[in-house]
């Protein structure tokens, strides 16, 4: 949430940011409610002073008639004050509700535009260990996809032919687009989760196992609510929602707390199943295991002091890149444009891996700096070394998302006999096995 002071003092900047984001945030409504609130505050303070002055005059009055008149006058002021205070509470509630609908301000380095205007900042290939920084960054629309490789199949063919993925029975049980992972396909999914968590533990993160159901207030805190209620699943008749990402419960771990500077930065990693009411388009988007109502993901969440979050963002991107590189995948890091940022983000990097069979880039990680936007909504605070209490800065990144990672592994490392060569990093998590074996 943006502070009302920022909106009041930087109104033109906020208005431009809304336009650049393509947002319909109710800025004028916020300003009008703030103006009414400030006027009511003046009235309330004036009436409170009048009430207090009347109390002093009543205590000093010697004449009974005069004293009674003062009492009646004080009662009238108190009645008016009660009404004004009730009106103030209503306006404050209205203002708070409107503020929740204003997105974060993009960082000046975020490119203007939509999805095609994102810029590539890093490219690499885990198969040979190569990596190069793209400086200056290049718009994604200006870069051609890698050339098609003869004989490559998409993962939905590889997975079905080898018996790793069972779409038919998944659809029978739960409807499209659900599926079963079977045999070595299921084992690889489990191995990847365990390995990723261990990678992040080695990077300095504390592992946590979060609830997969959270209260509505938690989703308000991280910015999914109230705007995106139609993209999530709610347990009917309760205040509980299925998590769209582990970011939600982990970020809210410290809500309404004041952390001491000695514990910062705080780094947490968590696995969760994620549940999202995706809107599916026709064609290739619905094929395979790239999108679904349920998927697995390992998440990284950081809490920092206010001056440390931009350096932390660079490190967080590096932590996610380490994972995709170790899996022997071709990848790129792109900085999203203003129109493609999430509601709460000030800057976001997506990490995409190349799927050579489907001939497309798949996003497997999204890494964002939220500054104090989430902290204001969730009341996440710390005490600085000067003793002042400030809002934390929060960051998060996928570390990384499945099953798109699984899809890219199948398409990149499949062998002619249908087996899939395993990256060296995950082999210890599969008992030293060197390849996935088809189910015959």
Short mmCIF file of C-alpha atoms in Angstrom, two decimals:
data_model
loop_
_atom_site.label_atom_id
_atom_site.label_comp_id
_atom_site.label_asym_id
_atom_site.label_seq_id
_atom_site.Cartn_x
_atom_site.Cartn_y
_atom_site.Cartn_z
CA UNK A 1 0.00 0.00 0.00
CA UNK A 2 1.26 3.45 -0.84
CA UNK A 3 1.26 5.91 2.03
CA UNK A 4 -1.30 8.68 1.77
CA UNK A 5 1.57 11.14 2.18
CA UNK A 6 3.21 9.84 -1.01
CA UNK A 7 -0.08 10.06 -2.90
CA UNK A 8 -0.75 13.55 -1.59
CA UNK A 9 2.74 14.95 -2.26
CA UNK A 10 3.50 13.08 -5.52
CA UNK A 11 0.07 13.01 -7.10
CA UNK A 12 1.27 13.61 -10.67
CA UNK A 13 3.84 10.81 -10.39
CA UNK A 14 1.23 8.40 -9.04
CA UNK A 15 -1.19 9.34 -11.83
CA UNK A 16 1.50 8.70 -14.48
CA UNK A 17 2.34 5.38 -12.85
CA UNK A 18 -1.30 4.28 -13.05
CA UNK A 19 -1.39 5.16 -16.75
CA UNK A 20 1.89 3.34 -17.41
CA UNK A 21 0.62 0.27 -15.60
CA UNK A 22 -2.72 0.35 -17.42
CA UNK A 23 -4.36 0.50 -14.00
CA UNK A 24 -7.79 1.87 -13.13
CA UNK A 25 -6.79 2.54 -9.52
CA UNK A 26 -9.19 5.07 -7.91
CA UNK A 27 -6.70 7.90 -7.40
CA UNK A 28 -9.30 10.67 -7.53
CA UNK A 29 -11.44 8.79 -5.03
CA UNK A 30 -8.46 8.50 -2.69
CA UNK A 31 -7.73 12.22 -2.92
CA UNK A 32 -11.38 13.14 -2.33
CA UNK A 33 -11.67 10.82 0.68
CA UNK A 34 -8.39 12.16 2.08
CA UNK A 35 -9.67 15.73 1.72
CA UNK A 36 -12.90 14.87 3.57
CA UNK A 37 -10.94 13.06 6.26
CA UNK A 38 -8.65 16.03 6.86
CA UNK A 39 -11.60 18.44 7.06
CA UNK A 40 -13.38 16.14 9.52
CA UNK A 41 -10.23 15.88 11.63
CA UNK A 42 -10.19 19.68 11.96
CA UNK A 43 -13.86 19.66 13.03
CA UNK A 44 -13.33 16.81 15.50
CA UNK A 45 -10.31 18.46 17.10
CA UNK A 46 -12.19 21.77 17.37
CA UNK A 47 -15.17 20.06 19.01
CA UNK A 48 -12.97 18.11 21.41
CA UNK A 49 -11.33 21.36 22.47
CA UNK A 50 -14.74 22.98 22.94
CA UNK A 51 -15.88 20.03 25.06
CA UNK A 52 -12.77 20.22 27.23
CA UNK A 53 -13.07 24.00 27.60
CA UNK A 54 -16.70 23.58 28.66
CA UNK A 55 -15.68 21.08 31.33
CA UNK A 56 -13.28 23.62 32.79
CA UNK A 57 -15.94 26.34 32.71
CA UNK A 58 -18.47 24.06 34.42
CA UNK A 59 -16.00 23.32 37.19
CA UNK A 60 -15.34 27.03 37.71
CA UNK A 61 -18.99 28.18 37.55
CA UNK A 62 -20.39 29.58 40.83
CA UNK A 63 -23.94 30.29 39.72
CA UNK A 64 -26.19 27.18 39.45
CA UNK A 65 -28.17 28.57 36.54
CA UNK A 66 -25.04 29.44 34.58
CA UNK A 67 -23.56 26.06 35.43
CA UNK A 68 -26.65 24.23 34.13
CA UNK A 69 -26.53 26.24 30.90
CA UNK A 70 -22.90 25.25 30.42
CA UNK A 71 -23.78 21.60 31.02
CA UNK A 72 -26.51 21.73 28.38
CA UNK A 73 -24.13 23.40 25.94
CA UNK A 74 -21.52 20.73 26.62
CA UNK A 75 -24.06 17.98 25.96
CA UNK A 76 -24.92 19.55 22.62
CA UNK A 77 -21.23 19.70 21.69
CA UNK A 78 -20.78 16.06 22.78
CA UNK A 79 -23.71 14.97 20.61
CA UNK A 80 -22.31 16.81 17.59
CA UNK A 81 -18.87 15.35 18.35
CA UNK A 82 -20.23 11.79 18.43
CA UNK A 83 -21.76 12.31 15.00
CA UNK A 84 -18.60 13.83 13.57
CA UNK A 85 -16.43 11.02 15.00
CA UNK A 86 -18.74 8.40 13.48
CA UNK A 87 -18.52 10.21 10.13
CA UNK A 88 -14.73 10.32 10.46
CA UNK A 89 -14.57 6.57 11.07
CA UNK A 90 -16.68 5.94 7.97
CA UNK A 91 -14.47 8.16 5.80
CA UNK A 92 -11.31 6.55 7.19
CA UNK A 93 -12.69 3.09 6.36
CA UNK A 94 -13.56 4.32 2.85
CA UNK A 95 -10.07 5.76 2.41
CA UNK A 96 -8.41 2.55 3.59
CA UNK A 97 -10.49 0.49 1.14
CA UNK A 98 -9.58 2.81 -1.74
CA UNK A 99 -5.87 2.79 -0.85
CA UNK A 100 -5.87 -1.01 -1.13
CA UNK A 101 -6.78 -0.61 -4.82
CA UNK A 102 -3.77 1.57 -5.74
CA UNK A 103 -0.81 -0.48 -7.08
CA UNK A 104 2.84 0.10 -6.26
CA UNK A 105 4.95 2.69 -8.07
CA UNK A 106 7.31 1.18 -10.67
CA UNK A 107 11.03 1.88 -10.30
CA UNK A 108 12.33 4.41 -12.88
CA UNK A 109 14.42 1.65 -14.53
CA UNK A 110 11.32 -0.40 -15.34
CA UNK A 111 10.69 -0.12 -19.11
CA UNK A 112 7.42 1.42 -20.26
CA UNK A 113 4.91 -0.73 -22.08
CA UNK A 114 3.49 -4.24 -22.00
CA UNK A 115 4.71 -7.80 -22.39
CA UNK A 116 6.63 -7.26 -25.67
CA UNK A 117 8.51 -4.32 -24.12
CA UNK A 118 10.27 -6.35 -21.43
CA UNK A 119 14.05 -6.33 -21.83
CA UNK A 120 16.57 -9.16 -21.66
CA UNK A 121 19.33 -8.49 -19.10
CA UNK A 122 21.03 -11.91 -18.86
CA UNK A 123 21.35 -15.03 -21.02
CA UNK A 124 22.88 -18.38 -20.23
CA UNK A 125 22.98 -22.08 -20.99
CA UNK A 126 23.35 -24.58 -18.19
CA UNK A 127 24.48 -27.28 -20.61
CA UNK A 128 27.86 -25.63 -21.18
CA UNK A 129 27.93 -23.21 -18.24
CA UNK A 130 27.95 -20.12 -20.45
CA UNK A 131 26.41 -16.87 -19.25
CA UNK A 132 26.51 -13.30 -20.51
CA UNK A 133 25.06 -10.05 -19.25
CA UNK A 134 23.09 -8.15 -21.91
CA UNK A 135 24.21 -4.53 -21.60
CA UNK A 136 22.43 -2.47 -22.68
CA UNK A 137 19.31 -4.61 -22.21
CA UNK A 138 17.54 -5.67 -25.41
CA UNK A 139 13.72 -5.73 -25.86
CA UNK A 140 12.39 -9.27 -26.10
CA UNK A 141 10.47 -8.45 -29.27
CA UNK A 142 13.77 -7.65 -31.00
CA UNK A 143 15.30 -11.09 -30.36
CA UNK A 144 14.43 -14.17 -32.41
CA UNK A 145 13.82 -17.48 -30.70
CA UNK A 146 16.50 -20.18 -30.94
CA UNK A 147 16.41 -22.23 -34.13
CA UNK A 148 14.26 -25.33 -34.10
CA UNK A 149 16.14 -28.59 -33.51
CA UNK A 150 15.13 -31.49 -35.73
CA UNK A 151 13.39 -34.36 -33.99
CA UNK A 152 12.51 -32.48 -30.81
CA UNK A 153 9.15 -33.36 -29.27
CA UNK A 154 7.02 -31.33 -26.85
CA UNK A 155 6.83 -32.58 -23.29
CA UNK A 156 3.18 -33.61 -23.59
CA UNK A 157 4.21 -36.19 -26.20
CA UNK A 158 7.37 -37.27 -24.37
CA UNK A 159 5.55 -37.60 -21.06
CA UNK A 160 2.62 -39.59 -22.42
CA UNK A 161 4.76 -41.89 -24.61
CA UNK A 162 7.07 -42.73 -21.70
CA UNK A 163 4.28 -42.95 -19.13
CA UNK A 164 5.58 -40.07 -16.99
CA UNK A 165 2.36 -38.04 -17.40
CA UNK A 166 -1.22 -39.36 -17.41
CA UNK A 167 -3.61 -36.71 -18.69
CA UNK A 168 -6.51 -39.08 -19.33
CA UNK A 169 -6.85 -40.34 -15.77
CA UNK A 170 -6.16 -36.91 -14.28
CA UNK A 171 -9.02 -35.48 -16.31
CA UNK A 172 -11.25 -38.41 -15.32
CA UNK A 173 -10.67 -37.72 -11.63
CA UNK A 174 -10.61 -33.91 -11.54
CA UNK A 175 -11.39 -32.61 -15.02
CA UNK A 176 -9.08 -30.72 -17.36
CA UNK A 177 -6.33 -29.60 -16.97
CA UNK A 178 -5.42 -32.00 -14.13
CA UNK A 179 -3.04 -34.92 -14.63
CA UNK A 180 -1.13 -37.59 -12.77
CA UNK A 181 2.66 -37.78 -12.68
CA UNK A 182 3.66 -41.44 -12.56
CA UNK A 183 6.74 -43.54 -11.94
CA UNK A 184 9.97 -41.69 -12.56
CA UNK A 185 8.01 -38.57 -13.52
CA UNK A 186 6.55 -38.37 -10.01
CA UNK A 187 9.90 -39.24 -8.44
CA UNK A 188 11.65 -36.45 -10.38
CA UNK A 189 9.07 -33.91 -9.22
CA UNK A 190 9.68 -34.90 -5.58
CA UNK A 191 13.45 -34.93 -6.07
CA UNK A 192 13.46 -31.46 -7.63
CA UNK A 193 11.56 -29.99 -4.69
CA UNK A 194 13.95 -31.50 -2.13
CA UNK A 195 17.02 -30.47 -4.11
CA UNK A 196 15.82 -26.88 -4.61
CA UNK A 197 15.13 -26.47 -0.90
CA UNK A 198 18.64 -27.72 -0.12
CA UNK A 199 20.15 -25.31 -2.67
CA UNK A 200 18.41 -22.38 -1.01
CA UNK A 201 19.39 -23.56 2.47
CA UNK A 202 23.00 -23.49 1.27
CA UNK A 203 22.40 -19.93 0.01
CA UNK A 204 21.46 -18.85 3.54
CA UNK A 205 17.69 -19.36 3.68
CA UNK A 206 15.85 -20.93 6.60
CA UNK A 207 13.42 -23.59 5.42
CA UNK A 208 9.82 -23.30 6.61
CA UNK A 209 6.78 -25.44 5.92
CA UNK A 210 3.78 -23.08 5.68
CA UNK A 211 0.01 -23.54 5.87
CA UNK A 212 -1.65 -24.05 2.48
CA UNK A 213 -4.79 -22.24 3.71
CA UNK A 214 -4.63 -18.61 4.82
CA UNK A 215 -7.00 -15.98 6.14
CA UNK A 216 -8.27 -13.20 3.90
CA UNK A 217 -6.15 -10.64 5.76
CA UNK A 218 -2.99 -12.47 4.66
CA UNK A 219 -3.96 -12.14 0.99
CA UNK A 220 -4.74 -8.46 1.51
CA UNK A 221 -1.29 -8.07 3.04
CA UNK A 222 0.58 -9.45 0.03
CA UNK A 223 -1.67 -7.70 -2.49
CA UNK A 224 -3.74 -10.49 -4.04
CA UNK A 225 -6.91 -9.16 -2.41
CA UNK A 226 -9.16 -7.36 -2.91
CA UNK A 227 -8.39 -6.99 -6.62
CA UNK A 228 -7.80 -10.61 -7.68
CA UNK A 229 -10.39 -12.61 -5.73
CA UNK A 230 -11.67 -14.24 -8.94
CA UNK A 231 -8.27 -15.87 -9.56
CA UNK A 232 -8.22 -17.82 -6.28
CA UNK A 233 -10.07 -20.59 -4.49
CA UNK A 234 -11.92 -20.01 -1.22
CA UNK A 235 -13.11 -22.62 1.25
CA UNK A 236 -16.86 -21.99 1.16
CA UNK A 237 -18.35 -20.62 4.34
CA UNK A 238 -14.97 -19.80 5.90
CA UNK A 239 -12.38 -17.03 5.99
CA UNK A 240 -9.79 -19.41 4.50
CA UNK A 241 -8.35 -19.36 0.99
CA UNK A 242 -6.03 -21.84 -0.75
CA UNK A 243 -2.63 -20.24 -1.24
CA UNK A 244 -1.75 -19.06 -4.77
CA UNK A 245 1.92 -19.11 -3.71
CA UNK A 246 3.95 -19.72 -0.54
CA UNK A 247 4.78 -16.01 -0.68
CA UNK A 248 1.46 -15.34 1.07
CA UNK A 249 1.87 -17.34 4.30
CA UNK A 250 5.63 -16.76 4.56
CA UNK A 251 5.41 -12.97 4.09
CA UNK A 252 2.66 -12.80 6.69
CA UNK A 253 4.67 -14.72 9.30
CA UNK A 254 5.77 -11.46 10.89
CA UNK A 255 2.62 -9.36 10.49
CA UNK A 256 1.95 -7.02 13.42
CA UNK A 257 5.47 -7.60 14.76
CA UNK A 258 8.47 -5.31 15.22
CA UNK A 259 11.72 -7.07 14.32
CA UNK A 260 15.08 -6.11 15.76
CA UNK A 261 17.86 -5.11 13.32
CA UNK A 262 20.10 -7.97 14.46
CA UNK A 263 17.82 -10.54 12.76
CA UNK A 264 17.82 -8.75 9.38
CA UNK A 265 17.95 -9.65 6.61
CA UNK A 266 15.58 -12.57 7.14
CA UNK A 267 15.64 -15.20 4.39
CA UNK A 268 13.05 -17.99 4.19
CA UNK A 269 12.46 -20.72 1.62
CA UNK A 270 9.33 -22.84 1.44
CA UNK A 271 7.66 -25.46 -0.68
CA UNK A 272 3.92 -25.34 -1.25
CA UNK A 273 1.29 -26.58 -3.60
CA UNK A 274 -0.21 -23.51 -5.30
CA UNK A 275 -3.83 -23.08 -6.36
CA UNK A 276 -4.95 -20.54 -8.97
CA UNK A 277 -8.14 -20.17 -10.97
CA UNK A 278 -6.33 -19.70 -14.26
CA UNK A 279 -8.09 -18.40 -17.35
CA UNK A 280 -7.05 -20.62 -20.27
CA UNK A 281 -6.82 -19.45 -23.86
CA UNK A 282 -7.38 -21.72 -26.82
CA UNK A 283 -4.56 -23.50 -28.62
CA UNK A 284 -1.10 -24.26 -27.34
CA UNK A 285 -1.66 -22.58 -23.99
CA UNK A 286 -3.86 -25.45 -22.81
CA UNK A 287 -1.54 -28.25 -23.92
CA UNK A 288 0.80 -30.05 -21.59
CA UNK A 289 1.54 -29.22 -17.96
CA UNK A 290 2.51 -25.56 -18.33
CA UNK A 291 -0.63 -24.13 -16.74
CA UNK A 292 -3.11 -25.52 -14.27
CA UNK A 293 -5.27 -24.89 -11.25
CA UNK A 294 -2.74 -26.70 -9.04
CA UNK A 295 1.05 -26.77 -9.25
CA UNK A 296 4.11 -27.10 -7.03
CA UNK A 297 6.62 -24.35 -6.35
CA UNK A 298 9.57 -23.60 -4.11
CA UNK A 299 9.59 -19.98 -2.97
CA UNK A 300 12.20 -17.59 -1.60
CA UNK A 301 11.13 -14.65 0.60
CA UNK A 302 13.38 -11.93 2.03
CA UNK A 303 12.78 -9.21 4.63
CA UNK A 304 15.31 -6.35 4.64
CA UNK A 305 15.89 -2.90 6.03
CA UNK A 306 14.63 -0.11 3.79
CA UNK A 307 18.03 0.74 2.31
CA UNK A 308 19.04 -2.80 1.43
CA UNK A 309 16.31 -4.16 -0.82
CA UNK A 310 17.74 -3.26 -4.24
CA UNK A 311 21.01 -5.06 -3.59
CA UNK A 312 18.96 -7.94 -2.18
CA UNK A 313 16.96 -8.10 -5.43
CA UNK A 314 20.13 -8.68 -7.46
CA UNK A 315 21.20 -11.47 -5.10
CA UNK A 316 17.74 -13.02 -5.22
CA UNK A 317 17.84 -13.18 -9.02
CA UNK A 318 21.22 -14.89 -8.75
CA UNK A 319 19.82 -17.47 -6.34
CA UNK A 320 17.10 -18.45 -8.83
CA UNK A 321 19.51 -18.46 -11.79
CA UNK A 322 21.76 -20.87 -9.91
CA UNK A 323 18.93 -23.40 -9.91
CA UNK A 324 18.08 -23.25 -13.63
CA UNK A 325 21.76 -23.32 -14.63
CA UNK A 326 22.41 -26.43 -12.52
CA UNK A 327 19.55 -28.20 -14.32
CA UNK A 328 21.32 -27.84 -17.66
CA UNK A 329 18.67 -25.59 -19.17
CA UNK A 330 18.97 -22.68 -21.57
CA UNK A 331 17.66 -19.56 -19.83
CA UNK A 332 17.25 -15.81 -19.96
CA UNK A 333 16.42 -13.14 -17.38
CA UNK A 334 14.05 -10.37 -18.45
CA UNK A 335 13.03 -7.17 -16.68
CA UNK A 336 9.28 -6.77 -17.02
CA UNK A 337 7.69 -3.59 -18.38
CA UNK A 338 5.29 -1.42 -16.39
CA UNK A 339 2.14 -2.93 -17.87
CA UNK A 340 3.20 -6.45 -16.94
CA UNK A 341 4.21 -5.86 -13.31
CA UNK A 342 2.26 -7.55 -10.56
CA UNK A 343 0.05 -5.27 -8.46
CA UNK A 344 2.48 -5.04 -5.52
CA UNK A 345 5.80 -4.99 -7.38
CA UNK A 346 8.14 -2.04 -7.92
CA UNK A 347 10.38 -4.13 -10.19
CA UNK A 348 10.18 -7.72 -11.39
CA UNK A 349 12.58 -10.02 -13.21
CA UNK A 350 11.25 -13.15 -14.90
CA UNK A 351 13.53 -16.11 -15.48
CA UNK A 352 12.53 -18.14 -18.51
CA UNK A 353 13.84 -21.49 -19.74
CA UNK A 354 13.78 -22.67 -23.33
CA UNK A 355 11.57 -25.66 -24.17
CA UNK A 356 13.09 -26.93 -27.45
CA UNK A 357 10.23 -29.30 -28.26
CA UNK A 358 7.38 -26.84 -27.80
CA UNK A 359 9.62 -24.09 -29.21
CA UNK A 360 8.79 -21.54 -26.54
CA UNK A 361 10.17 -19.79 -23.49
CA UNK A 362 8.59 -20.90 -20.21
CA UNK A 363 8.59 -18.65 -17.15
CA UNK A 364 9.82 -20.64 -14.15
CA UNK A 365 10.63 -17.81 -11.75
CA UNK A 366 9.39 -14.31 -11.05
CA UNK A 367 11.59 -12.25 -8.71
CA UNK A 368 10.25 -8.98 -7.29
CA UNK A 369 11.06 -6.11 -4.95
CA UNK A 370 7.95 -4.75 -3.24
CA UNK A 371 9.75 -2.08 -1.18
CA UNK A 372 7.47 -1.26 1.80
CA UNK A 373 4.23 -1.83 -0.17
CA UNK A 374 3.36 -5.22 1.34
CA UNK A 375 4.77 -4.23 4.73
CA UNK A 376 2.32 -1.33 5.04
CA UNK A 377 -0.60 -3.63 4.23
CA UNK A 378 0.54 -6.41 6.59
CA UNK A 379 2.06 -4.14 9.26
CA UNK A 380 5.57 -5.63 8.97
CA UNK A 381 8.00 -3.44 10.89
CA UNK A 382 11.51 -3.31 12.30
CA UNK A 383 13.33 -1.13 14.77
CA UNK A 384 16.30 0.65 13.22
CA UNK A 385 19.63 1.08 14.97
CA UNK A 386 18.50 4.64 15.76
CA UNK A 387 15.50 3.27 17.66
CA UNK A 388 12.92 4.41 15.09
CA UNK A 389 10.30 1.92 13.95
CA UNK A 390 10.05 1.61 10.16
CA UNK A 391 8.33 -0.62 7.66
CA UNK A 392 10.32 -3.56 6.34
CA UNK A 393 11.05 -4.07 2.66
CA UNK A 394 9.92 -7.42 1.26
CA UNK A 395 11.10 -9.41 -1.74
CA UNK A 396 10.21 -12.78 -3.14
CA UNK A 397 11.12 -15.08 -5.99
CA UNK A 398 10.22 -18.50 -7.28
CA UNK A 399 13.03 -20.87 -6.61
CA UNK A 400 11.70 -22.35 -8.88
CA UNK A 401 8.23 -23.27 -10.19
CA UNK A 402 7.16 -26.72 -11.23
CA UNK A 403 5.91 -28.25 -13.47
CA UNK A 404 7.27 -25.96 -16.20
CA UNK A 405 10.74 -26.87 -15.01
CA UNK A 406 9.86 -30.53 -15.41
CA UNK A 407 8.55 -29.82 -18.92
CA UNK A 408 11.82 -28.11 -19.91
CA UNK A 409 13.90 -30.95 -18.47
CA UNK A 410 11.94 -33.54 -20.47
CA UNK A 411 12.28 -31.58 -23.71
CA UNK A 412 15.95 -30.66 -23.22
CA UNK A 413 17.36 -33.95 -21.93
CA UNK A 414 15.22 -36.62 -23.62
CA UNK A 415 17.14 -39.43 -25.34
CA UNK A 416 16.17 -41.40 -28.45
CA UNK A 417 14.78 -44.35 -26.48
CA UNK A 418 12.42 -42.10 -24.49
CA UNK A 419 14.54 -42.05 -21.36
CA UNK A 420 15.55 -38.66 -19.99
CA UNK A 421 19.11 -37.93 -18.90
CA UNK A 422 19.08 -36.43 -15.42
CA UNK A 423 21.08 -33.33 -14.47
CA UNK A 424 24.00 -34.29 -12.22
CA UNK A 425 22.72 -32.05 -9.42
CA UNK A 426 19.53 -34.06 -8.83
CA UNK A 427 20.89 -37.58 -9.29
CA UNK A 428 21.71 -38.01 -5.57
CA UNK A 429 18.02 -37.33 -4.84
CA UNK A 430 17.05 -40.25 -7.08
CA UNK A 431 19.40 -42.79 -5.58
CA UNK A 432 22.18 -42.03 -8.06
CA UNK A 433 19.96 -42.84 -11.04
CA UNK A 434 21.33 -41.34 -14.26
CA UNK A 435 18.16 -41.21 -16.35
CA UNK A 436 14.40 -41.41 -16.10
CA UNK A 437 13.17 -44.76 -17.37
CA UNK A 438 9.97 -45.04 -19.41
CA UNK A 439 7.12 -47.07 -17.93
CA UNK A 440 6.75 -50.10 -20.21
#
